[in-house]
């Protein structure tokens, strides 16, 4: 049985929009692969690459695409676009391939197809560089290539395997079906709280913020992977289907809602098993400081209703780790000084917070730094997803800005320490005070012991005078 992909009808209109202008366009295919079905949610045009003189590597122009060909496309530029877009995808959604509108027949022309394979493999390698971004779909190594001819408007989709290392690439036909109605998605919301303290050990080579964040990410990944997920407060069988869970719940409550209607959202809770056994060997380190990592990650995952519980669990866990990895990368890229131990005794770092942006019938995400307005998200959506939305469409209340009151208190305490004596000064102060007190006791004791003699001597002195 051949591979079948389903997508909303507006994706066809999107392709025809560019093909009708008879211009070359390349972009990314975004979607979700489950055991039940493969769904495409959006097609995002890759922006034109600016020259190094006018823009940095990661700046995306907003101008209309200029006339170009497949040979002029930079593989690294498309891969960079894929990395930025992956940060905006909730868990369970991936870059599934690329689409092209052109005059050339990319499947018949050997040079064109060789270029397409190079682009696909470069995207795969770029996504593999950071395992915590979950850039590559774990369920399949095949990537989609969708082509629309500018002249005939004929649509062709095929798939090739990536990462195999074989020279002979197997090309498989793919049937692409457009859905006239909007696809239903099951939303799952989770709020995962972090409140951990990590030691900072500075070696000869030093340590940077990026290195320490990587250690935090590794620890968080291990913790979340071992956690147990509850859906609506209940532990579910991994083989069960999301849609079936709602039908069971509905039959118990005798709801009057339609059988086809899905709940707006399901609540997810992650519980970390308690490890009651101590390790055989405990390593003691002399720390130079500590990092208090605290906050709540908001996770909103959208799954195909016929997806299994095990696929849903994996998507929720992917979303939390991908979100952390995205924030840490963006935060480190924005730092002027990567030194972990600044001159100040207390340093406060606030990575960007998550906001939701609508794409069709579901939501993707973006990240805003402290002080940034929702309008900043509009720019990212337009540049990276080729979408036009309004500021009112951005959902900004899924995560609140960080509370800095505790940090302010710590900062005040740190500054007041300068007015206090150091431990060595304090011990010297106590030592000197002890000697003075002992001398005072000795003098009083002598006076009491020789009191009568002293009184007699004073009386004789006064009598003579």
Coordinates of C-alpha atoms in Angstrom, one line a residue:
X1 CA 0.0 0.0 0.0
X2 CA 1.4 3.4 -1.0
X3 CA 1.9 6.3 1.3
X4 CA -1.0 8.8 1.5
X5 CA -0.7 12.4 2.9
X6 CA -3.7 14.5 3.9
X7 CA -3.7 18.3 4.0
X8 CA -6.2 21.2 4.2
X9 CA -7.4 22.6 0.9
X10 CA -5.8 26.0 1.5
X11 CA -2.4 24.3 0.9
X12 CA -3.4 23.8 -2.7
X13 CA -4.5 27.4 -3.0
X14 CA -1.1 28.4 -1.5
X15 CA 0.8 26.5 -4.2
X16 CA -1.4 27.8 -7.0
X17 CA -0.8 31.4 -5.7
X18 CA 2.9 31.1 -6.5
X19 CA 2.6 28.8 -9.5
X20 CA 0.3 31.3 -11.2
X21 CA 3.0 34.0 -10.9
X22 CA 5.4 31.6 -12.7
X23 CA 8.2 32.1 -10.2
X24 CA 10.5 29.6 -8.5
X25 CA 9.6 29.1 -4.8
X26 CA 11.0 26.6 -2.3
X27 CA 9.6 26.0 1.2
X28 CA 9.0 23.6 4.0
X29 CA 6.2 21.0 4.5
X30 CA 5.0 21.0 8.2
X31 CA 2.9 18.2 9.6
X32 CA 2.5 15.2 11.8
X33 CA 3.1 11.5 11.3
X34 CA 1.2 8.9 13.4
X35 CA 0.4 5.2 13.0
X36 CA -3.1 6.2 11.9
X37 CA -2.4 8.9 9.3
X38 CA 0.0 11.4 8.0
X39 CA -1.3 15.0 8.1
X40 CA 0.2 18.2 6.6
X41 CA -0.8 21.3 8.4
X42 CA 1.0 24.1 6.6
X43 CA 3.4 25.0 3.8
X44 CA 5.9 27.7 4.6
X45 CA 7.9 29.5 1.9
X46 CA 11.6 29.8 2.6
X47 CA 12.5 33.6 2.4
X48 CA 15.0 34.8 -0.1
X49 CA 18.6 34.9 1.1
X50 CA 20.1 38.3 1.5
X51 CA 23.7 39.0 0.8
X52 CA 26.2 39.0 3.7
X53 CA 26.8 42.7 3.2
X54 CA 23.1 43.6 3.8
X55 CA 22.0 41.1 6.4
X56 CA 23.2 38.6 8.9
X57 CA 22.8 34.8 8.4
X58 CA 19.5 34.5 10.2
X59 CA 17.7 37.6 8.9
X60 CA 14.8 36.9 6.7
X61 CA 13.6 39.5 4.2
X62 CA 10.0 40.3 3.7
X63 CA 10.1 41.3 0.1
X64 CA 8.5 39.4 -2.7
X65 CA 10.6 36.5 -4.0
X66 CA 12.8 37.5 -6.9
X67 CA 13.3 35.4 -10.0
X68 CA 15.7 32.6 -9.3
X69 CA 16.3 28.9 -10.0
X70 CA 16.9 25.8 -8.0
X71 CA 20.7 26.0 -8.6
X72 CA 20.8 29.3 -6.8
X73 CA 19.3 27.9 -3.6
X74 CA 21.6 27.6 -0.6
X75 CA 21.3 24.2 1.2
X76 CA 22.5 25.8 4.4
X77 CA 19.9 28.6 4.1
X78 CA 17.0 26.1 3.8
X79 CA 18.4 24.1 6.7
X80 CA 18.6 27.3 8.8
X81 CA 15.0 28.1 8.0
X82 CA 14.0 24.6 9.1
X83 CA 15.8 25.1 12.4
X84 CA 13.9 28.3 13.1
X85 CA 10.6 26.9 12.1
X86 CA 11.1 23.8 14.3
X87 CA 11.3 26.0 17.4
X88 CA 7.8 27.2 16.6
X89 CA 6.3 23.7 16.3
X90 CA 4.7 22.0 19.3
X91 CA 5.8 18.4 20.1
X92 CA 4.6 15.9 17.6
X93 CA 4.9 18.3 14.6
X94 CA 7.9 18.2 12.3
X95 CA 9.4 19.5 9.1
X96 CA 8.3 16.6 6.8
X97 CA 10.0 17.7 3.6
X98 CA 10.1 20.5 1.0
X99 CA 7.9 21.9 -1.7
X100 CA 8.9 23.6 -4.9
X101 CA 7.1 25.5 -7.6
X102 CA 9.2 25.8 -10.8
X103 CA 9.3 25.4 -14.5
X104 CA 11.7 22.5 -14.4
X105 CA 10.6 18.9 -13.8
X106 CA 12.7 18.3 -10.7
X107 CA 12.1 14.5 -10.8
X108 CA 13.1 14.0 -14.5
X109 CA 16.1 16.4 -14.6
X110 CA 19.1 14.6 -12.9
X111 CA 20.8 17.8 -11.9
X112 CA 17.7 19.2 -10.3
X113 CA 16.9 16.0 -8.5
X114 CA 20.5 15.8 -7.2
X115 CA 20.1 19.4 -5.9
X116 CA 16.9 18.5 -4.2
X117 CA 18.5 15.5 -2.5
X118 CA 21.3 17.7 -1.2
X119 CA 18.8 20.2 0.3
X120 CA 16.9 17.4 2.0
X121 CA 20.0 15.8 3.5
X122 CA 21.4 19.1 4.7
X123 CA 18.1 19.8 6.5
X124 CA 18.3 16.3 8.1
X125 CA 21.9 16.9 9.3
X126 CA 21.1 20.3 10.7
X127 CA 18.1 18.8 12.6
X128 CA 20.3 16.0 14.0
X129 CA 22.8 18.4 15.4
X130 CA 20.7 19.1 18.5
X131 CA 18.9 16.1 19.8
X132 CA 16.8 18.1 22.3
X133 CA 15.2 20.0 19.5
X134 CA 13.6 16.8 18.1
X135 CA 14.0 18.1 14.6
X136 CA 13.7 14.8 12.9
X137 CA 10.6 12.7 13.1
X138 CA 11.4 9.5 15.0
X139 CA 8.8 7.4 13.2
X140 CA 10.1 7.6 9.6
X141 CA 13.3 8.5 7.7
X142 CA 11.4 9.4 4.6
X143 CA 11.0 13.0 3.5
X144 CA 8.4 14.4 1.2
X145 CA 9.2 16.3 -2.0
X146 CA 6.1 18.1 -3.4
X147 CA 6.4 19.8 -6.8
X148 CA 3.9 22.0 -8.8
X149 CA 4.7 22.9 -12.3
X150 CA 4.3 26.6 -13.1
X151 CA 3.2 25.8 -16.7
X152 CA 0.9 22.9 -16.3
X153 CA -0.1 23.3 -12.6
X154 CA 0.4 19.5 -12.2
X155 CA 1.1 18.4 -8.7
X156 CA 3.5 15.6 -8.0
X157 CA 4.6 14.2 -4.6
X158 CA 7.3 11.6 -3.9
X159 CA 9.4 10.6 -1.0
X160 CA 13.1 9.7 -0.5
X161 CA 14.9 8.2 2.5
X162 CA 17.5 10.3 4.4
X163 CA 20.3 9.4 6.7
X164 CA 20.8 5.9 5.2
X165 CA 24.2 6.7 3.6
X166 CA 23.4 4.7 0.5
X167 CA 24.2 6.1 -2.9
X168 CA 21.2 4.6 -4.6
X169 CA 18.2 6.7 -3.5
X170 CA 14.8 4.9 -3.6
X171 CA 12.1 7.2 -4.9
X172 CA 8.6 6.3 -3.7
X173 CA 5.3 7.8 -5.1
X174 CA 3.1 9.5 -2.6
X175 CA -0.7 10.2 -2.9
X176 CA -1.6 13.7 -1.7
X177 CA -5.2 14.3 -0.8
X178 CA -6.7 17.8 0.0
X179 CA -9.5 17.9 2.6
X180 CA -12.3 20.4 1.9
X181 CA -13.1 20.6 5.6
X182 CA -10.8 21.7 8.4
X183 CA -9.1 18.8 10.1
X184 CA -10.1 18.1 13.7
X185 CA -7.3 18.1 16.3
X186 CA -7.3 17.0 19.9
X187 CA -5.6 19.6 22.1
X188 CA -3.7 18.5 25.2
X189 CA -2.5 21.1 27.8
X190 CA 0.2 20.6 30.3
X191 CA 2.0 22.9 32.8
X192 CA 5.3 21.4 34.0
X193 CA 7.0 23.1 36.9
X194 CA 10.7 23.3 37.4
X195 CA 12.3 24.1 40.8
X196 CA 15.8 22.7 40.9
X197 CA 19.2 23.8 42.1
X198 CA 22.3 22.9 40.1
X199 CA 25.9 23.3 41.2
X200 CA 28.3 25.4 39.3
X201 CA 31.9 24.0 39.1
X202 CA 34.4 26.2 37.3
X203 CA 37.3 24.2 35.8
X204 CA 40.5 25.6 34.4
X205 CA 38.9 26.1 31.0
X206 CA 36.0 28.0 32.7
X207 CA 32.3 27.5 32.1
X208 CA 29.8 29.5 30.1
X209 CA 26.1 30.0 30.4
X210 CA 25.6 27.8 27.3
X211 CA 27.5 24.9 28.9
X212 CA 25.6 25.2 32.2
X213 CA 22.2 25.4 30.4
X214 CA 23.2 22.2 28.4
X215 CA 23.7 20.4 31.7
X216 CA 20.3 21.6 32.9
X217 CA 18.7 20.4 29.7
X218 CA 20.3 17.0 30.0
X219 CA 19.1 16.6 33.6
X220 CA 15.6 17.8 32.6
X221 CA 15.5 15.4 29.7
X222 CA 16.3 12.4 31.9
X223 CA 13.7 13.5 34.5
X224 CA 10.9 14.0 31.9
X225 CA 11.6 10.8 30.0
X226 CA 11.2 8.8 33.3
X227 CA 8.0 10.6 34.2
X228 CA 4.5 9.0 34.0
X229 CA 1.7 10.9 32.2
X230 CA -1.9 11.1 33.3
X231 CA -4.7 12.3 31.0
X232 CA -7.5 14.0 32.7
X233 CA -6.2 12.6 36.0
X234 CA -6.2 9.0 34.9
X235 CA -3.5 6.6 33.8
X236 CA -4.3 5.3 30.3
X237 CA -3.3 2.3 28.3
X238 CA -0.6 3.2 25.7
X239 CA -2.5 1.4 23.0
X240 CA -5.7 3.3 23.5
X241 CA -6.8 5.9 20.9
X242 CA -7.5 9.5 22.0
X243 CA -10.8 9.6 20.3
X244 CA -11.9 6.4 22.1
X245 CA -11.0 7.9 25.5
X246 CA -13.4 10.7 25.0
X247 CA -16.2 8.3 23.9
X248 CA -15.7 6.2 27.0
X249 CA -15.8 9.3 29.2
X250 CA -18.9 10.6 27.4
X251 CA -20.8 7.3 27.8
X252 CA -20.2 7.5 31.5
X253 CA -21.4 11.1 31.9
X254 CA -24.3 10.7 29.4
X255 CA -23.4 13.9 27.6
X256 CA -25.8 15.3 25.0
X257 CA -23.0 16.6 22.8
X258 CA -22.5 15.2 19.3
X259 CA -20.5 12.0 18.9
X260 CA -18.3 13.8 16.4
X261 CA -17.5 16.7 18.7
X262 CA -14.1 16.5 20.5
X263 CA -13.4 18.1 23.9
X264 CA -11.7 21.5 23.5
X265 CA -8.8 20.3 25.6
X266 CA -7.5 17.4 27.7
X267 CA -5.4 18.1 30.8
X268 CA -2.1 16.3 31.1
X269 CA -0.1 15.8 34.3
X270 CA 3.5 14.4 34.5
X271 CA 4.6 12.7 37.6
X272 CA 8.2 11.9 38.3
X273 CA 8.8 8.6 40.1
X274 CA 10.5 9.0 43.5
X275 CA 13.9 7.3 43.6
X276 CA 14.2 5.9 47.1
X277 CA 17.6 4.2 46.6
X278 CA 20.8 6.2 47.0
X279 CA 23.6 5.6 44.6
X280 CA 26.4 3.3 45.6
X281 CA 29.0 6.1 45.1
X282 CA 28.4 9.7 45.9
X283 CA 30.6 12.3 44.3
X284 CA 31.4 15.4 46.4
X285 CA 32.3 18.6 44.6
X286 CA 33.6 21.9 45.7
X287 CA 31.1 24.3 44.0
X288 CA 31.9 27.8 43.0
X289 CA 28.2 28.7 43.0
X290 CA 24.7 27.5 42.1
X291 CA 21.9 28.0 39.7
X292 CA 18.3 28.1 40.9
X293 CA 16.3 27.0 37.9
X294 CA 12.6 27.8 38.5
X295 CA 9.5 28.4 36.4
X296 CA 6.6 26.7 34.6
X297 CA 6.6 25.6 31.0
X298 CA 3.3 25.8 29.3
X299 CA 2.7 23.0 26.8
X300 CA -0.1 22.8 24.2
X301 CA 0.1 19.8 21.9
X302 CA -2.2 19.0 19.0
X303 CA -2.7 15.4 18.0
X304 CA -4.7 13.6 15.3
X305 CA -7.7 12.1 17.2
X306 CA -6.9 8.6 16.1
X307 CA -3.3 8.9 17.6
X308 CA -2.5 6.5 20.4
X309 CA -1.8 7.4 24.0
X310 CA 1.9 6.3 23.6
X311 CA 2.3 8.7 20.6
X312 CA 0.6 11.5 22.7
X313 CA 2.9 10.9 25.6
X314 CA 6.0 11.1 23.4
X315 CA 4.7 14.4 21.8
X316 CA 4.1 16.1 25.2
X317 CA 7.5 15.1 26.4
X318 CA 9.1 16.3 23.1
X319 CA 7.2 19.6 23.4
X320 CA 8.6 20.4 26.9
X321 CA 12.2 19.6 26.0
X322 CA 12.0 21.3 22.6
X323 CA 10.6 24.4 24.2
X324 CA 13.5 24.5 26.8
X325 CA 16.1 23.9 24.1
X326 CA 14.6 26.6 22.0
X327 CA 14.6 29.2 24.8
X328 CA 18.1 28.3 25.9
X329 CA 19.5 28.7 22.4
X330 CA 17.7 32.0 21.9
X331 CA 18.8 33.3 25.3
X332 CA 22.4 32.4 24.8
X333 CA 22.4 33.9 21.3
X334 CA 21.2 37.2 22.8
X335 CA 23.8 37.3 25.6
X336 CA 26.6 39.9 25.3
X337 CA 28.7 38.2 27.9
X338 CA 28.6 34.4 28.1
X339 CA 30.5 34.3 31.4
X340 CA 28.6 32.4 34.0
X341 CA 30.2 34.1 37.0
X342 CA 29.9 37.8 36.7
X343 CA 31.3 40.4 39.2
X344 CA 27.9 40.6 40.8
X345 CA 27.2 37.9 43.5
X346 CA 23.6 37.4 42.2
X347 CA 22.8 37.2 38.5
X348 CA 19.2 36.9 37.1
X349 CA 18.6 35.3 33.7
X350 CA 15.2 35.3 32.1
X351 CA 14.8 33.3 28.9
X352 CA 11.9 34.2 26.5
X353 CA 8.4 33.2 27.3
X354 CA 6.0 31.3 25.1
X355 CA 3.1 32.6 23.1
X356 CA 0.7 30.9 20.8
X357 CA 0.0 31.8 17.2
X358 CA -2.9 30.4 15.1
X359 CA -2.2 28.3 12.0
X360 CA -5.3 26.9 10.4
X361 CA -7.3 25.0 13.1
X362 CA -4.4 24.6 15.5
X363 CA -1.7 26.7 17.2
X364 CA 2.0 26.9 16.8
X365 CA 4.2 29.0 19.1
X366 CA 6.7 31.8 19.3
X367 CA 8.9 33.3 22.0
X368 CA 9.0 36.8 23.3
X369 CA 11.9 38.3 25.3
X370 CA 11.2 40.5 28.4
X371 CA 9.8 43.8 27.2
X372 CA 8.8 42.6 23.7
X373 CA 5.2 43.2 22.5
X374 CA 3.0 40.7 20.6
X375 CA 3.8 42.6 17.5
X376 CA 7.3 40.9 17.5
X377 CA 5.6 37.6 17.1
X378 CA 3.8 38.9 14.0
X379 CA 7.2 39.5 12.4
X380 CA 8.4 36.0 13.0
X381 CA 5.2 34.4 11.7
X382 CA 5.4 36.5 8.6
X383 CA 9.1 35.8 7.9
X384 CA 9.2 32.1 8.9
X385 CA 5.7 30.8 8.2
X386 CA 4.6 33.2 5.4
X387 CA 1.4 33.9 7.3
X388 CA -0.5 37.1 7.9
X389 CA -2.1 37.4 11.3
X390 CA -3.1 40.3 13.6
X391 CA -1.8 41.2 17.0
X392 CA -5.1 40.2 18.5
X393 CA -4.6 36.6 17.2
X394 CA -1.5 36.1 19.4
X395 CA -2.3 34.3 22.7
X396 CA 0.0 35.9 25.3
X397 CA -1.4 34.6 28.6
X398 CA -0.2 31.0 28.4
X399 CA 2.9 32.0 30.4
X400 CA 3.3 35.0 32.6
X401 CA 6.5 37.1 32.8
X402 CA 8.9 36.0 35.5
X403 CA 8.4 37.3 39.1
X404 CA 11.6 39.2 40.0
X405 CA 10.7 40.0 43.6
X406 CA 12.7 37.1 44.9
X407 CA 15.6 38.1 42.8
X408 CA 15.4 41.7 44.1
X409 CA 15.5 40.4 47.7
X410 CA 18.5 38.3 46.9
X411 CA 20.2 41.2 45.3
X412 CA 19.6 43.4 48.3
X413 CA 20.9 40.7 50.6
X414 CA 24.0 40.3 48.5
X415 CA 24.7 44.1 48.5
X416 CA 24.2 44.3 52.3
X417 CA 26.9 41.6 52.8
X418 CA 29.5 44.1 52.0
X419 CA 28.6 46.0 55.2
X420 CA 29.1 42.9 57.3
X421 CA 32.4 41.6 58.6
X422 CA 34.1 38.7 56.9
X423 CA 34.3 35.4 58.9
X424 CA 38.0 36.2 59.6
X425 CA 37.2 39.7 60.8
X426 CA 34.4 38.4 62.9
X427 CA 36.6 35.8 64.7
X428 CA 39.2 38.5 65.4
X429 CA 36.5 40.7 66.8
X430 CA 35.2 38.0 69.1
X431 CA 38.8 37.1 70.2
X432 CA 39.6 40.7 71.2
X433 CA 36.3 41.2 73.0
X434 CA 37.0 38.0 75.0
X435 CA 40.4 39.3 76.2
X436 CA 38.9 42.6 77.4
X437 CA 36.1 40.9 79.3
X438 CA 38.6 38.6 81.0
X439 CA 40.8 41.6 82.1
X440 CA 37.7 43.3 83.6
X441 CA 36.8 40.2 85.6
X442 CA 40.3 39.9 86.9
X443 CA 40.4 43.5 88.1
X444 CA 37.1 43.2 89.9
X445 CA 38.2 40.0 91.6
X446 CA 41.4 41.6 92.9
X447 CA 39.4 44.5 94.3
X448 CA 36.9 42.3 96.1
X449 CA 39.7 40.0 97.5
X450 CA 41.7 42.9 99.0
X451 CA 38.8 45.1 99.8
X452 CA 39.5 45.4 103.6
X453 CA 43.2 46.1 103.1
X454 CA 42.5 48.7 100.5
X455 CA 39.9 50.4 102.8
X456 CA 42.4 50.5 105.7
X457 CA 45.2 52.0 103.5
X458 CA 42.8 54.6 102.2
X459 CA 41.8 55.5 105.8
X460 CA 45.4 56.0 106.9
X461 CA 46.1 58.2 103.9
X462 CA 43.0 60.4 104.6
X463 CA 44.0 60.7 108.3
X464 CA 47.4 61.9 107.5
X465 CA 46.1 64.5 105.2

